[in-house]
PDB file of C-alpha atoms in Angstrom:
ATOM      1  CA  MET W   1      14.925 -53.998  31.470  1.00 64.00           C
ATOM      2  CA  LEU W   2      15.021 -52.794  27.876  1.00 69.00           C
ATOM      3  CA  HIS W   3      17.863 -53.485  25.539  1.00 76.00           C
ATOM      4  CA  PRO W   4      19.922 -50.286  24.730  1.00 73.00           C
ATOM      5  CA  GLN W   5      19.012 -50.584  21.020  1.00 75.00           C
ATOM      6  CA  GLN W   6      15.320 -50.613  21.921  1.00 78.00           C
ATOM      7  CA  ILE W   7      15.815 -47.498  24.062  1.00 77.00           C
ATOM      8  CA  GLN W   8      17.509 -45.781  21.106  1.00 76.00           C
ATOM      9  CA  GLN W   9      14.651 -46.741  18.775  1.00 78.00           C
ATOM     10  CA  GLN W  10      12.114 -45.352  21.241  1.00 78.00           C
ATOM     11  CA  GLN W  11      14.051 -42.105  21.526  1.00 76.00           C
ATOM     12  CA  GLN W  12      14.257 -41.805  17.733  1.00 75.00           C
ATOM     13  CA  GLN W  13      10.517 -42.334  17.415  1.00 76.00           C
ATOM     14  CA  ALA W  14       9.853 -39.719  20.085  1.00 74.00           C
ATOM     15  CA  ASN W  15      12.152 -37.243  18.295  1.00 69.00           C
ATOM     16  CA  GLU W  16      10.412 -37.877  14.960  1.00 69.00           C
ATOM     17  CA  GLN W  17       7.012 -37.291  16.529  1.00 68.00           C
ATOM     18  CA  GLN W  18       8.226 -34.003  18.028  1.00 65.00           C
ATOM     19  CA  SER W  19       9.751 -32.824  14.783  1.00 60.00           C
ATOM     20  CA  SER W  20       6.585 -33.688  12.857  1.00 61.00           C
ATOM     21  CA  LEU W  21       4.529 -31.715  15.376  1.00 61.00           C
ATOM     22  CA  ILE W  22       6.799 -28.657  15.334  1.00 64.00           C
ATOM     23  CA  GLY W  23       8.014 -28.903  11.743  1.00 65.00           C
ATOM     24  CA  ILE W  24      10.906 -26.997  10.227  1.00 64.00           C
ATOM     25  CA  PRO W  25      10.698 -23.331  11.307  1.00 69.00           C
ATOM     26  CA  GLU W  26       9.962 -20.852   8.519  1.00 73.00           C
ATOM     27  CA  HIS W  27      12.684 -18.452   7.508  1.00 80.00           C
ATOM     28  CA  PHE W  28      11.759 -14.968   6.336  1.00 82.00           C
ATOM     29  CA  ASP W  29      13.889 -12.656   4.303  1.00 82.00           C
ATOM     30  CA  ALA W  30      14.207  -9.296   6.117  1.00 84.00           C
ATOM     31  CA  GLU W  31      14.957  -7.470   2.868  1.00 86.00           C
ATOM     32  CA  TYR W  32      11.674  -8.524   1.271  1.00 87.00           C
ATOM     33  CA  ILE W  33       9.692  -7.727   4.434  1.00 88.00           C
ATOM     34  CA  ALA W  34      11.124  -4.193   4.352  1.00 90.00           C
ATOM     35  CA  ARG W  35      10.320  -3.920   0.636  1.00 90.00           C
ATOM     36  CA  ASN W  36       6.697  -4.939   1.161  1.00 88.00           C
ATOM     37  CA  THR W  37       6.155  -2.484   4.018  1.00 89.00           C
ATOM     38  CA  LYS W  38       7.744   0.209   1.860  1.00 91.00           C
ATOM     39  CA  VAL W  39       5.305  -0.546  -0.975  1.00 90.00           C
ATOM     40  CA  VAL W  40       2.331  -0.274   1.395  1.00 89.00           C
ATOM     41  CA  SER W  41       3.491   3.009   2.936  1.00 90.00           C
ATOM     42  CA  PHE W  42       4.232   4.449  -0.548  1.00 90.00           C
ATOM     43  CA  CYS W  43       0.676   3.710  -1.739  1.00 89.00           C
ATOM     44  CA  GLN W  44      -0.791   4.965   1.519  1.00 91.00           C
ATOM     45  CA  ILE W  45       1.072   8.305   1.417  1.00 92.00           C
ATOM     46  CA  LEU W  46      -0.010   9.038  -2.180  1.00 92.00           C
ATOM     47  CA  ILE W  47      -3.638   8.195  -1.416  1.00 92.00           C
ATOM     48  CA  SER W  48      -3.684  10.243   1.790  1.00 93.00           C
ATOM     49  CA  ILE W  49      -2.307  13.239  -0.174  1.00 94.00           C
ATOM     50  CA  LEU W  50      -5.189  13.027  -2.665  1.00 93.00           C
ATOM     51  CA  GLY W  51      -7.667  12.393   0.176  1.00 93.00           C
ATOM     52  CA  GLY W  52      -6.426  15.449   2.050  1.00 93.00           C
ATOM     53  CA  SER W  53      -6.788  17.648  -0.996  1.00 93.00           C
ATOM     54  CA  ILE W  54     -10.327  16.316  -1.535  1.00 93.00           C
ATOM     55  CA  ALA W  55     -11.146  17.113   2.106  1.00 93.00           C
ATOM     56  CA  GLY W  56      -9.915  20.651   1.472  1.00 92.00           C
ATOM     57  CA  VAL W  57     -11.987  21.042  -1.706  1.00 90.00           C
ATOM     58  CA  LEU W  58     -15.143  19.786   0.006  1.00 90.00           C
ATOM     59  CA  GLY W  59     -14.473  22.199   2.885  1.00 87.00           C
ATOM     60  CA  PHE W  60     -14.492  19.909   5.898  1.00 89.00           C
ATOM     61  CA  ASN W  61     -13.962  21.493   9.311  1.00 87.00           C
ATOM     62  CA  ASP W  62     -12.372  20.032  12.473  1.00 86.00           C
ATOM     63  CA  LEU W  63     -13.634  16.513  13.278  1.00 92.00           C
ATOM     64  CA  LYS W  64     -15.336  15.948   9.916  1.00 91.00           C
ATOM     65  CA  GLY W  65     -11.931  16.033   8.249  1.00 91.00           C
ATOM     66  CA  PHE W  66     -10.534  13.364  10.544  1.00 92.00           C
ATOM     67  CA  ALA W  67     -13.601  11.198   9.937  1.00 93.00           C
ATOM     68  CA  PHE W  68     -12.952  11.627   6.204  1.00 92.00           C
ATOM     69  CA  TYR W  69      -9.344  10.568   6.810  1.00 93.00           C
ATOM     70  CA  LEU W  70     -10.556   7.307   8.338  1.00 93.00           C
ATOM     71  CA  PHE W  71     -12.845   6.826   5.306  1.00 91.00           C
ATOM     72  CA  VAL W  72      -9.915   7.370   2.903  1.00 90.00           C
ATOM     73  CA  TYR W  73      -7.655   5.040   4.886  1.00 91.00           C
ATOM     74  CA  TYR W  74     -10.122   2.185   4.977  1.00 90.00           C
ATOM     75  CA  THR W  75     -11.065   2.512   1.299  1.00 87.00           C
ATOM     76  CA  PHE W  76      -7.361   2.050   0.542  1.00 86.00           C
ATOM     77  CA  VAL W  77      -7.058  -0.974   2.839  1.00 86.00           C
ATOM     78  CA  CYS W  78     -10.216  -2.550   1.394  1.00 87.00           C
ATOM     79  CA  ILE W  79      -8.969  -2.096  -2.196  1.00 85.00           C
ATOM     80  CA  PHE W  80      -5.559  -3.487  -1.207  1.00 84.00           C
ATOM     81  CA  VAL W  81      -6.962  -6.556   0.535  1.00 84.00           C
ATOM     82  CA  LEU W  82      -9.442  -7.232  -2.287  1.00 84.00           C
ATOM     83  CA  LYS W  83      -6.635  -7.026  -4.832  1.00 82.00           C
ATOM     84  CA  GLU W  84      -4.268  -9.369  -2.980  1.00 78.00           C
ATOM     85  CA  LYS W  85      -6.917 -11.748  -1.567  1.00 73.00           C
ATOM     86  CA  LYS W  86      -6.891 -12.398   2.160  1.00 62.00           C
ATOM     87  CA  SER W  87      -5.478 -15.937   2.074  1.00 63.00           C
ATOM     88  CA  LYS W  88      -2.592 -14.812  -0.130  1.00 79.00           C
ATOM     89  CA  LEU W  89      -1.693 -11.874   2.110  1.00 80.00           C
ATOM     90  CA  SER W  90       0.144 -14.066   4.643  1.00 80.00           C
ATOM     91  CA  LEU W  91       2.740 -14.796   1.935  1.00 82.00           C
ATOM     92  CA  TYR W  92       3.818 -11.156   1.889  1.00 85.00           C
ATOM     93  CA  PHE W  93       3.526 -10.091   5.535  1.00 84.00           C
ATOM     94  CA  ILE W  94       4.326 -11.762   8.848  1.00 85.00           C
ATOM     95  CA  ASN W  95       1.238 -10.228  10.425  1.00 84.00           C
ATOM     96  CA  PRO W  96      -1.295  -9.531   7.631  1.00 80.00           C
ATOM     97  CA  ASN W  97      -3.856  -7.930   9.974  1.00 83.00           C
ATOM     98  CA  ALA W  98      -1.403  -5.115  10.792  1.00 84.00           C
ATOM     99  CA  ILE W  99      -2.384  -3.328   7.528  1.00 82.00           C
ATOM    100  CA  TRP W 100      -5.619  -2.240   9.198  1.00 86.00           C
ATOM    101  CA  TYR W 101      -3.859   0.010  11.738  1.00 87.00           C
ATOM    102  CA  GLU W 102      -0.113   0.137  10.951  1.00 83.00           C
ATOM    103  CA  THR W 103       0.261   3.342   8.892  1.00 83.00           C
ATOM    104  CA  LEU W 104      -2.760   5.080  10.429  1.00 87.00           C
ATOM    105  CA  ALA W 105      -0.708   7.677  12.346  1.00 88.00           C
ATOM    106  CA  SER W 106       2.240   8.125   9.979  1.00 88.00           C
ATOM    107  CA  THR W 107       0.171   9.185   6.950  1.00 90.00           C
ATOM    108  CA  LEU W 108      -1.942  11.691   8.870  1.00 92.00           C
ATOM    109  CA  MET W 109       0.666  14.458   8.358  1.00 93.00           C
ATOM    110  CA  PRO W 110       0.529  14.663   4.512  1.00 93.00           C
ATOM    111  CA  PHE W 111      -3.273  14.496   4.799  1.00 93.00           C
ATOM    112  CA  ILE W 112      -3.422  17.549   7.108  1.00 94.00           C
ATOM    113  CA  LEU W 113      -0.872  19.437   4.998  1.00 95.00           C
ATOM    114  CA  PHE W 114      -2.872  19.111   1.770  1.00 93.00           C
ATOM    115  CA  TRP W 115      -6.202  19.523   3.574  1.00 94.00           C
ATOM    116  CA  THR W 116      -5.195  22.990   4.887  1.00 93.00           C
ATOM    117  CA  PHE W 117      -3.578  23.903   1.548  1.00 92.00           C
ATOM    118  CA  PHE W 118      -6.668  23.235  -0.590  1.00 90.00           C
ATOM    119  CA  TYR W 119      -9.044  24.629   2.065  1.00 91.00           C
ATOM    120  CA  ASN W 120      -7.162  27.918   1.885  1.00 91.00           C
ATOM    121  CA  ILE W 121      -7.179  27.918  -1.917  1.00 87.00           C
ATOM    122  CA  ILE W 122     -10.918  27.433  -2.303  1.00 85.00           C
ATOM    123  CA  HIS W 123     -12.681  28.565   0.867  1.00 83.00           C
ATOM    124  CA  HIS W 124     -10.593  31.624   1.770  1.00 80.00           C
ATOM    125  CA  TYR W 125     -10.726  32.801  -1.852  1.00 60.00           C
ATOM    126  CA  LYS W 126     -11.365  36.494  -2.322  1.00 56.00           C
TER     127      LYS W 126
ATOM    128  CA  MET S   1      -2.485  -5.651 -14.362  1.00 74.00           C
ATOM    129  CA  ASN S   2       0.169  -3.967 -16.476  1.00 85.00           C
ATOM    130  CA  LYS S   3       2.118  -1.272 -14.620  1.00 87.00           C
ATOM    131  CA  LYS S   4       1.814   1.313 -17.385  1.00 91.00           C
ATOM    132  CA  VAL S   5      -1.974   0.901 -17.524  1.00 92.00           C
ATOM    133  CA  ALA S   6      -2.169   1.350 -13.730  1.00 91.00           C
ATOM    134  CA  PHE S   7       0.015   4.470 -13.989  1.00 91.00           C
ATOM    135  CA  LEU S   8      -2.299   5.902 -16.681  1.00 94.00           C
ATOM    136  CA  ILE S   9      -5.358   5.168 -14.508  1.00 93.00           C
ATOM    137  CA  SER S  10      -3.811   7.029 -11.552  1.00 92.00           C
ATOM    138  CA  ILE S  11      -2.976  10.006 -13.803  1.00 94.00           C
ATOM    139  CA  ILE S  12      -6.610  10.052 -14.976  1.00 94.00           C
ATOM    140  CA  GLY S  13      -7.683  10.160 -11.310  1.00 93.00           C
ATOM    141  CA  VAL S  14      -5.433  13.159 -10.635  1.00 94.00           C
ATOM    142  CA  LEU S  15      -6.768  14.936 -13.757  1.00 95.00           C
ATOM    143  CA  ILE S  16     -10.376  14.396 -12.630  1.00 95.00           C
ATOM    144  CA  PHE S  17      -9.435  15.841  -9.237  1.00 93.00           C
ATOM    145  CA  LEU S  18      -7.838  18.921 -10.835  1.00 94.00           C
ATOM    146  CA  HIS S  19     -11.051  19.379 -12.832  1.00 94.00           C
ATOM    147  CA  THR S  20     -13.038  19.406  -9.571  1.00 93.00           C
ATOM    148  CA  VAL S  21     -10.711  22.072  -8.116  1.00 92.00           C
ATOM    149  CA  TYR S  22     -11.159  24.233 -11.215  1.00 92.00           C
ATOM    150  CA  SER S  23     -14.928  23.793 -11.282  1.00 93.00           C
ATOM    151  CA  SER S  24     -15.307  24.600  -7.574  1.00 91.00           C
ATOM    152  CA  LEU S  25     -13.258  27.788  -8.041  1.00 89.00           C
ATOM    153  CA  GLN S  26     -15.453  28.694 -11.007  1.00 91.00           C
ATOM    154  CA  HIS S  27     -18.559  28.084  -8.900  1.00 90.00           C
ATOM    155  CA  ARG S  28     -17.256  30.468  -6.221  1.00 88.00           C
ATOM    156  CA  LYS S  29     -16.566  33.102  -8.856  1.00 88.00           C
ATOM    157  CA  TYR S  30     -20.029  32.718 -10.400  1.00 90.00           C
ATOM    158  CA  LEU S  31     -21.653  33.187  -6.968  1.00 89.00           C
ATOM    159  CA  ARG S  32     -19.547  36.286  -6.351  1.00 87.00           C
ATOM    160  CA  LEU S  33     -20.503  37.854  -9.695  1.00 91.00           C
ATOM    161  CA  THR S  34     -24.230  37.179  -9.210  1.00 91.00           C
ATOM    162  CA  ASP S  35     -24.178  38.376  -5.545  1.00 87.00           C
ATOM    163  CA  GLN S  36     -25.384  35.063  -4.125  1.00 87.00           C
ATOM    164  CA  HIS S  37     -24.502  33.562  -0.753  1.00 85.00           C
ATOM    165  CA  PHE S  38     -22.231  30.522  -0.661  1.00 82.00           C
ATOM    166  CA  GLU S  39     -23.976  27.413   0.699  1.00 82.00           C
ATOM    167  CA  GLY S  40     -21.575  24.535   0.263  1.00 81.00           C
ATOM    168  CA  ILE S  41     -20.168  22.829  -2.802  1.00 85.00           C
ATOM    169  CA  PRO S  42     -22.698  21.422  -5.335  1.00 88.00           C
ATOM    170  CA  ASN S  43     -23.410  17.700  -5.276  1.00 91.00           C
ATOM    171  CA  ASP S  44     -21.943  16.867  -8.690  1.00 92.00           C
ATOM    172  CA  ILE S  45     -18.530  18.168  -7.606  1.00 92.00           C
ATOM    173  CA  ILE S  46     -18.660  16.055  -4.424  1.00 92.00           C
ATOM    174  CA  PHE S  47     -19.529  12.985  -6.494  1.00 93.00           C
ATOM    175  CA  GLU S  48     -16.673  13.723  -8.905  1.00 93.00           C
ATOM    176  CA  CYS S  49     -14.215  14.037  -5.975  1.00 92.00           C
ATOM    177  CA  ILE S  50     -15.153  10.642  -4.527  1.00 92.00           C
ATOM    178  CA  VAL S  51     -14.951   9.007  -7.987  1.00 94.00           C
ATOM    179  CA  SER S  52     -11.485  10.506  -8.534  1.00 94.00           C
ATOM    180  CA  LEU S  53     -10.340   9.161  -5.147  1.00 92.00           C
ATOM    181  CA  PHE S  54     -11.472   5.642  -6.027  1.00 91.00           C
ATOM    182  CA  ILE S  55      -9.905   5.728  -9.511  1.00 93.00           C
ATOM    183  CA  PHE S  56      -6.604   7.081  -8.173  1.00 93.00           C
ATOM    184  CA  SER S  57      -6.358   4.569  -5.335  1.00 90.00           C
ATOM    185  CA  PHE S  58      -7.181   1.702  -7.720  1.00 90.00           C
ATOM    186  CA  GLY S  59      -4.398   2.819 -10.051  1.00 91.00           C
ATOM    187  CA  VAL S  60      -1.818   3.314  -7.297  1.00 90.00           C
ATOM    188  CA  VAL S  61      -2.523  -0.045  -5.650  1.00 88.00           C
ATOM    189  CA  ASN S  62      -2.254  -1.888  -8.958  1.00 88.00           C
ATOM    190  CA  SER S  63       0.990  -0.151  -9.952  1.00 88.00           C
ATOM    191  CA  GLN S  64       2.887  -1.851  -7.097  1.00 84.00           C
ATOM    192  CA  THR S  65       3.873  -5.511  -6.811  1.00 83.00           C
ATOM    193  CA  LEU S  66       4.639  -7.419  -3.608  1.00 83.00           C
ATOM    194  CA  THR S  67       7.326 -10.081  -3.233  1.00 82.00           C
ATOM    195  CA  PRO S  68       6.859 -13.258  -1.158  1.00 82.00           C
ATOM    196  CA  ILE S  69       8.926 -13.112   2.038  1.00 82.00           C
ATOM    197  CA  ARG S  70       9.705 -16.793   2.582  1.00 81.00           C
ATOM    198  CA  VAL S  71      13.331 -17.686   1.885  1.00 80.00           C
ATOM    199  CA  SER S  72      12.378 -21.051   0.373  1.00 77.00           C
ATOM    200  CA  SER S  73      10.289 -19.373  -2.354  1.00 75.00           C
ATOM    201  CA  HIS S  74      13.412 -17.604  -3.676  1.00 76.00           C
ATOM    202  CA  LEU S  75      16.053 -20.261  -3.095  1.00 76.00           C
ATOM    203  CA  SER S  76      14.011 -23.043  -4.736  1.00 76.00           C
ATOM    204  CA  LYS S  77      14.099 -21.180  -8.063  1.00 77.00           C
ATOM    205  CA  LYS S  78      17.891 -20.735  -8.101  1.00 74.00           C
ATOM    206  CA  TYR S  79      20.333 -23.204  -9.679  1.00 75.00           C
ATOM    207  CA  LYS S  80      23.276 -24.766  -7.889  1.00 73.00           C
ATOM    208  CA  ILE S  81      25.691 -23.129 -10.339  1.00 71.00           C
ATOM    209  CA  LEU S  82      24.699 -19.671  -9.121  1.00 71.00           C
ATOM    210  CA  PHE S  83      25.978 -20.458  -5.629  1.00 70.00           C
ATOM    211  CA  THR S  84      29.216 -22.176  -6.658  1.00 73.00           C
ATOM    212  CA  HIS S  85      30.042 -19.852  -9.528  1.00 73.00           C
ATOM    213  CA  SER S  86      32.539 -17.076  -8.905  1.00 76.00           C
ATOM    214  CA  PRO S  87      34.258 -14.766 -11.434  1.00 77.00           C
ATOM    215  CA  ILE S  88      37.711 -15.605 -10.048  1.00 77.00           C
ATOM    216  CA  ILE S  89      37.406 -19.217 -11.247  1.00 75.00           C
ATOM    217  CA  THR S  90      36.664 -18.122 -14.839  1.00 75.00           C
ATOM    218  CA  ILE S  91      39.637 -15.752 -14.805  1.00 77.00           C
ATOM    219  CA  GLU S  92      41.876 -18.540 -13.546  1.00 75.00           C
ATOM    220  CA  LYS S  93      40.687 -20.836 -16.331  1.00 75.00           C
ATOM    221  CA  LYS S  94      41.260 -18.214 -19.026  1.00 75.00           C
ATOM    222  CA  LYS S  95      44.682 -17.082 -17.882  1.00 70.00           C
ATOM    223  CA  GLY S  96      45.862 -20.610 -17.167  1.00 65.00           C
ATOM    224  CA  PHE S  97      47.185 -20.231 -13.652  1.00 59.00           C
TER     225      PHE S  97
END
């Protein structure tokens, strides 16, 4: 039989080991997460507007334009990741890899709008 | 990078793009006046477009700053006084309640 003090000591040691394994959980500020995602979507919308107008000037039709959209999107992501460095990116986002596909659908609309606008200006010019 | 410099760089990108629009319109007009058939945009305009895209995206990305999301990174920089301080206490001290 163990003495009750010894049992307590063993329990304390076990608890310490568990806490050292798990560690204190990280707390994130929801306000700053929202601010960071807002910054990314702001940059992405501006760049997709310019990319769409370039697609219109160059006169891309149907699927070529969407391929150009992917090119524009990934140039932005590459510049963003190179600027912030990949190891540092986990400081600003919970899931840093989500940049590669997160705003892909939402910024397609301004792209198509400006694509059709500049295509009509230059290629339907009479 | 300084925010104003990044803003200027993005404006330069937009100006280069507007120059490409103007030059492509001028190219169309030249072809129409000389009765030639249109066969795509010339290569120098395409090159200028891609350059303007890169310059603009570089400027826009550098004009924004991100903030770290961990709570400890903000709270560790604050002093204890900021949490305990309230304007009511100062008013009470001044008025002598």
